[in-house]
mmCIF file of C-alpha atoms in Angstrom:
data_model
loop_
_atom_site.group_PDB
_atom_site.id
_atom_site.type_symbol
_atom_site.label_atom_id
_atom_site.label_comp_id
_atom_site.label_asym_id
_atom_site.label_seq_id
_atom_site.Cartn_x
_atom_site.Cartn_y
_atom_site.Cartn_z
ATOM 1 C CA MET A 28 0.000 0.000 0.000
ATOM 2 C CA ASP A 29 1.298 3.467 -0.870
ATOM 3 C CA ASN A 30 1.823 4.942 2.599
ATOM 4 C CA SER A 31 0.430 8.317 1.530
ATOM 5 C CA VAL A 32 -2.974 6.742 0.768
ATOM 6 C CA SER A 33 -4.554 4.925 3.699
ATOM 7 C CA LYS A 34 -6.655 1.804 3.327
ATOM 8 C CA ALA A 35 -9.513 3.556 5.127
ATOM 9 C CA ASP A 36 -9.435 6.421 2.623
ATOM 10 C CA LEU A 37 -9.453 3.982 -0.278
ATOM 11 C CA GLN A 38 -12.392 2.065 1.178
ATOM 12 C CA GLN A 39 -14.366 5.243 1.811
ATOM 13 C CA THR A 40 -13.721 6.633 -1.667
ATOM 14 C CA ALA A 41 -14.515 3.335 -3.372
ATOM 15 C CA SER A 42 -17.762 3.100 -1.420
ATOM 16 C CA ARG A 43 -18.775 6.605 -2.506
ATOM 17 C CA ILE A 44 -17.956 5.896 -6.155
ATOM 18 C CA CYS A 45 -19.970 2.665 -6.114
ATOM 19 C CA ALA A 46 -22.929 4.270 -4.342
ATOM 20 C CA TYR A 47 -23.033 7.064 -6.901
ATOM 21 C CA MET A 48 -23.142 4.482 -9.699
ATOM 22 C CA LEU A 49 -26.146 2.759 -8.128
ATOM 23 C CA GLU A 50 -28.165 5.950 -7.696
ATOM 24 C CA ASP A 51 -31.106 6.565 -10.010
ATOM 25 C CA HIS A 52 -29.719 8.453 -13.017
ATOM 26 C CA ARG A 53 -32.453 7.405 -15.458
ATOM 27 C CA GLY A 54 -32.338 9.318 -18.712
ATOM 28 C CA ASN A 55 -28.671 10.277 -18.299
ATOM 29 C CA TRP A 56 -26.884 8.253 -21.020
ATOM 30 C CA GLY A 57 -23.552 8.228 -19.261
ATOM 31 C CA MET A 58 -24.844 7.316 -15.814
ATOM 32 C CA ASP A 59 -28.062 5.308 -16.371
ATOM 33 C CA ILE A 60 -27.321 1.833 -15.069
ATOM 34 C CA HIS A 61 -30.845 0.647 -15.894
ATOM 35 C CA GLU A 62 -29.950 -0.112 -19.525
ATOM 36 C CA TRP A 63 -28.213 -2.950 -21.383
ATOM 37 C CA ASP A 64 -25.171 -1.712 -23.251
ATOM 38 C CA TRP A 65 -21.456 -1.210 -22.898
ATOM 39 C CA VAL A 66 -21.733 1.790 -20.559
ATOM 40 C CA PRO A 67 -23.644 0.010 -17.764
ATOM 41 C CA GLY A 68 -21.672 -3.107 -18.722
ATOM 42 C CA VAL A 69 -18.406 -1.500 -17.663
ATOM 43 C CA GLY A 70 -20.216 -0.309 -14.567
ATOM 44 C CA VAL A 71 -21.342 -3.752 -13.426
ATOM 45 C CA ILE A 72 -17.977 -5.338 -14.293
ATOM 46 C CA ALA A 73 -16.388 -2.757 -12.001
ATOM 47 C CA ILE A 74 -18.934 -3.313 -9.233
ATOM 48 C CA LEU A 75 -18.135 -7.038 -9.422
ATOM 49 C CA SER A 76 -14.435 -6.207 -9.013
ATOM 50 C CA TYR A 77 -15.346 -4.120 -5.979
ATOM 51 C CA TYR A 78 -17.321 -7.040 -4.542
ATOM 52 C CA GLU A 79 -14.405 -9.427 -5.112
ATOM 53 C CA ALA A 80 -12.102 -7.030 -3.249
ATOM 54 C CA THR A 81 -14.438 -6.423 -0.293
ATOM 55 C CA ARG A 82 -16.963 -9.320 -0.210
ATOM 56 C CA LEU A 83 -19.677 -6.929 0.921
ATOM 57 C CA PRO A 84 -22.926 -8.918 0.604
ATOM 58 C CA GLN A 85 -24.964 -5.847 -0.356
ATOM 59 C CA THR A 86 -22.755 -5.375 -3.414
ATOM 60 C CA LEU A 87 -23.454 -8.900 -4.649
ATOM 61 C CA GLU A 88 -27.139 -8.348 -3.952
ATOM 62 C CA ALA A 89 -27.095 -5.186 -6.057
ATOM 63 C CA LEU A 90 -25.565 -7.094 -8.984
ATOM 64 C CA THR A 91 -28.011 -9.989 -8.836
ATOM 65 C CA ARG A 92 -30.903 -7.528 -8.604
ATOM 66 C CA TRP A 93 -29.549 -5.533 -11.563
ATOM 67 C CA THR A 94 -29.263 -8.695 -13.663
ATOM 68 C CA ALA A 95 -32.802 -9.805 -12.860
ATOM 69 C CA ASP A 96 -34.185 -6.358 -13.662
ATOM 70 C CA ASN A 97 -32.339 -5.801 -16.933
ATOM 71 C CA LEU A 98 -31.617 -9.138 -18.626
ATOM 72 C CA HIS A 99 -34.812 -8.931 -20.694
ATOM 73 C CA LYS A 100 -33.338 -5.896 -22.466
ATOM 74 C CA ALA A 101 -30.357 -7.848 -23.785
ATOM 75 C CA GLU A 102 -31.990 -9.567 -26.775
ATOM 76 C CA LYS A 103 -32.562 -6.359 -28.719
ATOM 77 C CA GLN A 104 -28.963 -5.300 -28.117
ATOM 78 C CA LYS A 105 -27.089 -8.242 -29.643
ATOM 79 C CA VAL A 106 -23.896 -6.531 -30.825
ATOM 80 C CA ILE A 107 -20.272 -6.950 -29.786
ATOM 81 C CA ASN A 108 -20.100 -3.733 -27.771
ATOM 82 C CA SER A 109 -23.166 -4.570 -25.686
ATOM 83 C CA ALA A 110 -21.784 -7.983 -24.713
ATOM 84 C CA ALA A 111 -19.966 -6.249 -21.853
ATOM 85 C CA PRO A 112 -22.577 -6.928 -19.120
ATOM 86 C CA PHE A 113 -22.367 -10.673 -19.724
ATOM 87 C CA ALA A 114 -18.843 -10.631 -18.277
ATOM 88 C CA ILE A 115 -20.356 -10.731 -14.785
ATOM 89 C CA PHE A 116 -22.466 -13.824 -15.505
ATOM 90 C CA PRO A 117 -19.816 -16.515 -14.877
ATOM 91 C CA GLU A 118 -19.042 -15.245 -11.376
ATOM 92 C CA LEU A 119 -22.710 -14.595 -10.578
ATOM 93 C CA TYR A 120 -23.425 -18.189 -11.620
ATOM 94 C CA ARG A 121 -20.739 -19.434 -9.232
ATOM 95 C CA GLN A 122 -22.211 -17.334 -6.441
ATOM 96 C CA THR A 123 -25.900 -18.102 -7.016
ATOM 97 C CA GLY A 124 -26.088 -21.340 -9.033
ATOM 98 C CA ASP A 125 -28.844 -19.802 -11.172
ATOM 99 C CA PRO A 126 -28.903 -21.970 -14.354
ATOM 100 C CA LEU A 127 -30.326 -19.096 -16.417
ATOM 101 C CA LEU A 128 -27.033 -17.258 -16.056
ATOM 102 C CA LEU A 129 -25.032 -20.180 -17.467
ATOM 103 C CA GLN A 130 -27.536 -20.879 -20.243
ATOM 104 C CA THR A 131 -27.616 -17.247 -21.310
ATOM 105 C CA ALA A 132 -23.849 -16.863 -21.206
ATOM 106 C CA ALA A 133 -23.353 -19.983 -23.336
ATOM 107 C CA ARG A 134 -25.923 -18.809 -25.870
ATOM 108 C CA ILE A 135 -24.221 -15.436 -26.230
ATOM 109 C CA GLY A 136 -20.815 -17.092 -26.406
ATOM 110 C CA ASP A 137 -22.010 -19.326 -29.230
ATOM 111 C CA TRP A 138 -23.433 -16.309 -31.064
ATOM 112 C CA MET A 139 -20.061 -14.575 -30.790
ATOM 113 C CA LEU A 140 -18.289 -17.672 -32.103
ATOM 114 C CA THR A 141 -20.561 -18.331 -35.079
ATOM 115 C CA GLU A 142 -22.542 -15.222 -36.018
ATOM 116 C CA ALA A 143 -20.889 -12.020 -34.795
ATOM 117 C CA PRO A 144 -19.451 -10.018 -37.735
ATOM 118 C CA ARG A 145 -15.727 -10.366 -38.318
ATOM 119 C CA THR A 146 -13.108 -8.552 -40.324
ATOM 120 C CA ARG A 147 -11.139 -10.288 -43.049
ATOM 121 C CA GLU A 148 -8.408 -11.006 -40.455
ATOM 122 C CA GLY A 149 -10.931 -12.755 -38.226
ATOM 123 C CA ALA A 150 -11.180 -10.053 -35.561
ATOM 124 C CA TRP A 151 -14.590 -9.171 -34.229
ATOM 125 C CA GLU A 152 -15.957 -6.129 -36.019
ATOM 126 C CA HIS A 153 -16.762 -3.325 -33.624
ATOM 127 C CA THR A 154 -20.557 -3.299 -33.751
ATOM 128 C CA VAL A 155 -22.600 -0.961 -31.543
ATOM 129 C CA THR A 156 -26.197 -0.295 -30.524
ATOM 130 C CA GLU A 157 -26.036 3.327 -31.633
ATOM 131 C CA ASN A 158 -27.189 4.188 -35.148
ATOM 132 C CA ALA A 159 -23.700 3.845 -36.603
ATOM 133 C CA SER A 160 -21.789 1.289 -38.619
ATOM 134 C CA PHE A 161 -18.056 0.636 -38.677
ATOM 135 C CA PRO A 162 -17.625 -2.049 -41.358
ATOM 136 C CA GLU A 163 -14.433 -4.078 -41.052
ATOM 137 C CA GLN A 164 -13.143 -1.870 -38.254
ATOM 138 C CA VAL A 165 -11.229 -3.202 -35.258
ATOM 139 C CA TRP A 166 -11.366 -1.089 -32.088
ATOM 140 C CA ALA A 167 -9.371 -1.568 -28.898
ATOM 141 C CA ASP A 168 -12.605 -1.288 -26.888
ATOM 142 C CA THR A 169 -13.674 -4.775 -28.010
ATOM 143 C CA VAL A 170 -10.985 -6.450 -25.899
ATOM 144 C CA PHE A 171 -12.700 -5.250 -22.728
ATOM 145 C CA MET A 172 -16.297 -5.344 -23.990
ATOM 146 C CA ALA A 173 -16.304 -8.832 -25.517
ATOM 147 C CA VAL A 174 -13.030 -10.758 -25.235
ATOM 148 C CA LEU A 175 -13.065 -10.576 -21.427
ATOM 149 C CA PHE A 176 -16.493 -12.216 -21.346
ATOM 150 C CA MET A 177 -15.325 -14.968 -23.712
ATOM 151 C CA ALA A 178 -12.328 -15.732 -21.503
ATOM 152 C CA ARG A 179 -14.484 -15.855 -18.369
ATOM 153 C CA LEU A 180 -16.990 -18.129 -20.087
ATOM 154 C CA GLY A 181 -14.127 -20.404 -21.087
ATOM 155 C CA ARG A 182 -12.854 -20.560 -17.516
ATOM 156 C CA LEU A 183 -16.334 -21.377 -16.213
ATOM 157 C CA THR A 184 -17.123 -24.110 -18.733
ATOM 158 C CA GLY A 185 -13.673 -25.403 -19.615
ATOM 159 C CA ASP A 186 -14.761 -25.252 -23.268
ATOM 160 C CA SER A 187 -11.682 -24.838 -25.465
ATOM 161 C CA ARG A 188 -13.730 -23.102 -28.173
ATOM 162 C CA TYR A 189 -14.244 -20.153 -25.874
ATOM 163 C CA THR A 190 -10.727 -20.034 -24.452
ATOM 164 C CA GLY A 191 -9.188 -20.437 -27.898
ATOM 165 C CA GLU A 192 -11.292 -17.622 -29.345
ATOM 166 C CA ALA A 193 -10.478 -15.309 -26.446
ATOM 167 C CA LEU A 194 -6.763 -15.848 -26.950
ATOM 168 C CA ARG A 195 -7.078 -15.454 -30.704
ATOM 169 C CA GLN A 196 -8.977 -12.174 -30.398
ATOM 170 C CA LEU A 197 -6.511 -10.734 -27.886
ATOM 171 C CA GLU A 198 -3.598 -11.627 -30.146
ATOM 172 C CA LEU A 199 -5.314 -10.187 -33.239
ATOM 173 C CA HIS A 200 -6.190 -6.907 -31.563
ATOM 174 C CA LEU A 201 -2.657 -6.439 -30.274
ATOM 175 C CA LYS A 202 -1.150 -7.155 -33.698
ATOM 176 C CA LEU A 203 -3.542 -4.928 -35.629
ATOM 177 C CA LEU A 204 -3.502 -1.950 -33.273
ATOM 178 C CA GLN A 205 0.033 -1.794 -31.889
ATOM 179 C CA GLU A 206 2.518 0.787 -33.103
ATOM 180 C CA GLU A 207 5.868 -0.934 -33.294
ATOM 181 C CA SER A 208 7.970 2.168 -32.601
ATOM 182 C CA THR A 209 6.255 3.238 -29.361
ATOM 183 C CA GLY A 210 4.491 0.045 -28.289
ATOM 184 C CA VAL A 211 1.198 1.834 -27.638
ATOM 185 C CA LEU A 212 -2.058 1.211 -29.479
ATOM 186 C CA PHE A 213 -3.947 3.186 -32.046
ATOM 187 C CA HIS A 214 -7.668 3.632 -31.389
ATOM 188 C CA GLY A 215 -8.753 1.591 -34.397
ATOM 189 C CA TRP A 216 -7.794 -0.300 -37.550
ATOM 190 C CA ASN A 217 -9.672 -0.149 -40.865
ATOM 191 C CA CYS A 218 -9.246 -3.481 -42.611
ATOM 192 C CA MET A 219 -10.630 -2.279 -45.935
ATOM 193 C CA GLU A 220 -8.282 0.693 -46.145
ATOM 194 C CA GLY A 221 -5.367 -0.963 -44.356
ATOM 195 C CA ASN A 222 -4.740 1.951 -41.990
ATOM 196 C CA HIS A 223 -5.311 3.273 -38.492
ATOM 197 C CA MET A 224 -7.655 6.015 -39.742
ATOM 198 C CA SER A 225 -6.837 9.252 -37.883
ATOM 199 C CA GLY A 226 -3.886 7.514 -36.233
ATOM 200 C CA ALA A 227 -4.848 8.616 -32.724
ATOM 201 C CA ARG A 228 -3.033 7.053 -29.805
ATOM 202 C CA TRP A 229 -6.096 7.511 -27.624
ATOM 203 C CA ALA A 230 -5.619 6.957 -23.907
ATOM 204 C CA ARG A 231 -8.871 5.146 -23.131
ATOM 205 C CA ALA A 232 -8.403 2.762 -26.063
ATOM 206 C CA ASN A 233 -5.060 1.821 -24.561
ATOM 207 C CA ALA A 234 -6.650 1.546 -21.126
ATOM 208 C CA TRP A 235 -9.236 -0.987 -22.303
ATOM 209 C CA VAL A 236 -6.448 -3.335 -23.406
ATOM 210 C CA ALA A 237 -4.011 -2.461 -20.607
ATOM 211 C CA LEU A 238 -6.648 -3.557 -18.101
ATOM 212 C CA ALA A 239 -8.463 -6.346 -19.931
ATOM 213 C CA ALA A 240 -5.400 -8.253 -21.181
ATOM 214 C CA PRO A 241 -4.107 -9.356 -17.752
ATOM 215 C CA MET A 242 -7.688 -10.164 -16.695
ATOM 216 C CA ILE A 243 -8.057 -12.348 -19.799
ATOM 217 C CA LEU A 244 -4.686 -14.032 -19.345
ATOM 218 C CA GLU A 245 -5.530 -14.788 -15.720
ATOM 219 C CA GLU A 246 -8.723 -16.534 -16.849
ATOM 220 C CA LEU A 247 -6.790 -18.543 -19.449
ATOM 221 C CA ALA A 248 -4.046 -19.623 -17.061
ATOM 222 C CA ASP A 249 -3.559 -23.435 -17.133
ATOM 223 C CA LEU A 250 -6.258 -23.714 -19.829
ATOM 224 C CA LYS A 251 -4.339 -22.361 -22.828
ATOM 225 C CA THR A 252 -0.684 -22.025 -23.710
ATOM 226 C CA VAL A 253 -0.227 -18.308 -24.350
ATOM 227 C CA PRO A 254 2.301 -17.574 -27.115
ATOM 228 C CA ALA A 255 5.320 -15.648 -25.871
ATOM 229 C CA GLY A 256 4.605 -13.020 -28.500
ATOM 230 C CA VAL A 257 1.323 -12.062 -26.839
ATOM 231 C CA LYS A 258 2.994 -11.414 -23.499
ATOM 232 C CA GLU A 259 5.847 -9.579 -25.222
ATOM 233 C CA ARG A 260 3.446 -7.310 -27.084
ATOM 234 C CA TYR A 261 1.532 -6.578 -23.906
ATOM 235 C CA ALA A 262 4.688 -5.748 -21.951
ATOM 236 C CA LYS A 263 5.814 -3.487 -24.777
ATOM 237 C CA LEU A 264 2.452 -1.728 -24.661
ATOM 238 C CA MET A 265 2.681 -1.106 -20.938
ATOM 239 C CA ARG A 266 6.254 0.154 -21.006
ATOM 240 C CA GLY A 267 5.277 2.467 -23.836
ATOM 241 C CA LEU A 268 2.349 3.801 -21.844
ATOM 242 C CA ILE A 269 4.506 4.497 -18.806
ATOM 243 C CA ARG A 270 6.816 6.611 -20.971
ATOM 244 C CA PHE A 271 3.849 8.822 -21.906
ATOM 245 C CA GLN A 272 2.712 9.440 -18.308
ATOM 246 C CA ARG A 273 2.540 13.115 -17.406
ATOM 247 C CA ALA A 274 4.316 14.734 -14.467
ATOM 248 C CA ASP A 275 0.949 15.078 -12.680
ATOM 249 C CA GLY A 276 0.441 11.293 -12.762
ATOM 250 C CA MET A 277 -2.265 11.421 -15.442
ATOM 251 C CA TRP A 278 -2.278 10.533 -19.121
ATOM 252 C CA SER A 279 -3.480 12.993 -21.761
ATOM 253 C CA THR A 280 -6.596 11.988 -23.681
ATOM 254 C CA VAL A 281 -4.262 11.485 -26.660
ATOM 255 C CA LEU A 282 -1.098 9.981 -25.240
ATOM 256 C CA ASP A 283 1.480 11.846 -27.300
ATOM 257 C CA ARG A 284 -0.239 15.225 -26.967
ATOM 258 C CA PRO A 285 0.670 16.644 -23.542
ATOM 259 C CA ASP A 286 -1.066 19.861 -24.585
ATOM 260 C CA PHE A 287 -4.412 17.988 -24.619
ATOM 261 C CA TYR A 288 -6.473 17.623 -21.433
ATOM 262 C CA ALA A 289 -5.713 14.990 -18.803
ATOM 263 C CA GLU A 290 -8.308 12.207 -18.860
ATOM 264 C CA THR A 291 -9.353 10.279 -15.758
ATOM 265 C CA SER A 292 -10.857 7.078 -17.140
ATOM 266 C CA GLY A 293 -7.864 6.292 -19.325
ATOM 267 C CA THR A 294 -5.517 7.052 -16.448
ATOM 268 C CA ALA A 295 -7.414 4.775 -14.053
ATOM 269 C CA GLY A 296 -7.587 1.894 -16.531
ATOM 270 C CA ILE A 297 -3.900 2.052 -17.396
ATOM 271 C CA ALA A 298 -2.848 2.219 -13.749
ATOM 272 C CA CYS A 299 -5.106 -0.684 -12.787
ATOM 273 C CA GLY A 300 -3.660 -2.677 -15.666
ATOM 274 C CA ILE A 301 -0.140 -2.010 -14.400
ATOM 275 C CA TRP A 302 -0.921 -3.413 -10.959
ATOM 276 C CA LYS A 303 -2.647 -6.472 -12.378
ATOM 277 C CA ALA A 304 0.218 -7.087 -14.799
ATOM 278 C CA VAL A 305 2.844 -6.859 -12.058
ATOM 279 C CA ARG A 306 0.831 -9.269 -9.901
ATOM 280 C CA LEU A 307 0.764 -11.767 -12.794
ATOM 281 C CA ASN A 308 4.485 -11.320 -13.564
ATOM 282 C CA LEU A 309 3.751 -9.700 -16.914
ATOM 283 C CA LEU A 310 5.634 -6.561 -15.847
ATOM 284 C CA GLU A 311 8.484 -5.724 -13.513
ATOM 285 C CA GLU A 312 7.760 -4.588 -9.954
ATOM 286 C CA ASP A 313 9.244 -1.126 -10.496
ATOM 287 C CA CYS A 314 6.415 -0.306 -12.914
ATOM 288 C CA THR A 315 4.098 0.104 -9.919
ATOM 289 C CA GLU A 316 5.585 3.528 -9.231
ATOM 290 C CA ALA A 317 3.674 4.859 -12.243
ATOM 291 C CA ALA A 318 0.451 3.299 -10.961
ATOM 292 C CA ASP A 319 0.963 4.786 -7.501
ATOM 293 C CA ARG A 320 1.325 8.272 -9.002
ATOM 294 C CA ALA A 321 -1.777 7.721 -11.110
ATOM 295 C CA LEU A 322 -3.788 6.599 -8.081
ATOM 296 C CA LYS A 323 -3.085 9.876 -6.285
ATOM 297 C CA ALA A 324 -4.122 11.809 -9.382
ATOM 298 C CA VAL A 325 -7.349 9.839 -9.835
ATOM 299 C CA LEU A 326 -8.302 10.241 -6.164
ATOM 300 C CA GLY A 327 -8.059 13.983 -6.709
ATOM 301 C CA THR A 328 -10.803 13.828 -9.348
ATOM 302 C CA VAL A 329 -13.444 12.279 -7.049
ATOM 303 C CA LEU A 330 -16.044 14.686 -5.645
ATOM 304 C CA PRO A 331 -17.548 14.241 -2.153
ATOM 305 C CA SER A 332 -20.681 12.898 -3.871
ATOM 306 C CA GLY A 333 -18.675 10.035 -5.385
ATOM 307 C CA GLU A 334 -18.737 11.462 -8.899
ATOM 308 C CA VAL A 335 -15.521 10.902 -10.844
ATOM 309 C CA THR A 336 -14.661 13.986 -12.875
ATOM 310 C CA GLY A 337 -12.423 14.561 -15.887
ATOM 311 C CA VAL A 338 -13.946 11.719 -17.938
ATOM 312 C CA SER A 339 -14.308 12.139 -21.688
ATOM 313 C CA SER A 340 -17.677 11.330 -23.224
ATOM 314 C CA GLY A 341 -18.307 8.449 -25.640
ATOM 315 C CA THR A 342 -15.665 8.643 -28.337
ATOM 316 C CA PRO A 343 -15.718 6.924 -31.728
ATOM 317 C CA VAL A 344 -12.584 6.946 -33.871
ATOM 318 C CA MET A 345 -12.475 10.654 -34.609
ATOM 319 C CA PRO A 346 -11.695 12.088 -38.071
ATOM 320 C CA THR A 347 -8.649 13.992 -36.797
ATOM 321 C CA ILE A 348 -6.402 13.843 -33.768
ATOM 322 C CA GLU A 349 -7.340 17.416 -32.854
ATOM 323 C CA ALA A 350 -10.985 16.386 -32.591
ATOM 324 C CA TYR A 351 -10.211 14.227 -29.549
ATOM 325 C CA ASN A 352 -9.360 17.335 -27.540
ATOM 326 C CA HIS A 353 -12.875 18.661 -28.123
ATOM 327 C CA ILE A 354 -14.716 15.635 -26.695
ATOM 328 C CA PRO A 355 -16.684 17.016 -23.725
ATOM 329 C CA LEU A 356 -16.251 15.763 -20.168
ATOM 330 C CA HIS A 357 -19.155 14.048 -18.407
ATOM 331 C CA ALA A 358 -19.798 11.762 -15.457
ATOM 332 C CA THR A 359 -20.154 8.232 -16.866
ATOM 333 C CA LEU A 360 -20.473 4.712 -15.554
ATOM 334 C CA TYR A 361 -17.294 3.713 -17.377
ATOM 335 C CA GLY A 362 -15.398 6.592 -15.776
ATOM 336 C CA GLN A 363 -16.774 5.630 -12.376
ATOM 337 C CA GLY A 364 -16.107 2.003 -13.167
ATOM 338 C CA LEU A 365 -12.484 2.297 -14.213
ATOM 339 C CA ALA A 366 -11.741 4.398 -11.135
ATOM 340 C CA LEU A 367 -13.545 1.832 -8.952
ATOM 341 C CA MET A 368 -11.542 -1.012 -10.510
ATOM 342 C CA LEU A 369 -8.332 0.875 -9.761
ATOM 343 C CA LEU A 370 -9.283 1.248 -6.102
ATOM 344 C CA ALA A 371 -10.547 -2.331 -5.894
ATOM 345 C CA GLU A 372 -7.238 -3.664 -7.196
ATOM 346 C CA LYS A 373 -5.365 -1.634 -4.611
ATOM 347 C CA LEU A 374 -7.686 -2.834 -1.855
ATOM 348 C CA SER A 375 -7.143 -6.441 -2.984
ATOM 349 C CA GLN A 376 -3.416 -5.981 -2.544
ATOM 350 C CA SER A 377 -4.007 -5.040 1.078
ATOM 351 C CA GLY A 378 -6.534 -7.782 1.804
ATOM 352 C CA GLY A 379 -9.760 -5.916 1.047
#
């Protein structure tokens, strides 16, 4: 534990963040947890992480209640990006034994294996519920929104189809999005045009992979042999990200543009990924210094209400790099969630 941040302070702040997420924000796209899409999906994944760190029974109760109240909305939202909420189903099944959770997870996993749109390289196309289409585009977001669920389903069932696909998708996304010179990731890849579109090294895109990759690899441990190249690419990504960290502990919304605004969700996700990666021996111990500095910075963005500030709104691959600096800041469940996951990981290190 960083001695300048007490366990009690972390617990109190995490509790406030989680409580704010569970308040009634109906009609507020960024904060409405009573929907079925990637935004509340990141929220419930984070709340599960908080439960795993603290084992507070009321947190598990909130998740089971949320699932019962909102599962009926999932059928009309069958796209890759809205698969995110299903990532909590394997652990909820272990906790409750509810067969509907396992049956639903398997059905969605089979849809992802056999029907979900793919690019010519075999990567999942980034499909969304919004009225927008990104044909043959690969986005970093998918690793967190869909590949994590597939890995967890594989761990639960032991089915090699799921574990194999999770590993394949992680490897594909790293190969297609990584910049060899810096190690960091571009926001997206256009398979038809063979380019990274605007070429933005967007912080939150990097955070989705920085955080999800060690979570995925932990699920696959002893089930799949992970090629050395996957771990090497991931380590290269993380070392590259650390080089772009600002003096204030944050990362800019576009990594290589220190003149752009500092962005909280990307910072929290990257820092949480660092701690997870060190714990799994994917990174060296001295990398935690960057995560410690980021934690202090993220804590400074949390209001007394529990709202996490400095979070950029929903961001497609923008037409220019400059456009990323004009994305407005809003409270969002994914901003809350990534900050909560950061605190939960730190609490786990100290025994909850």
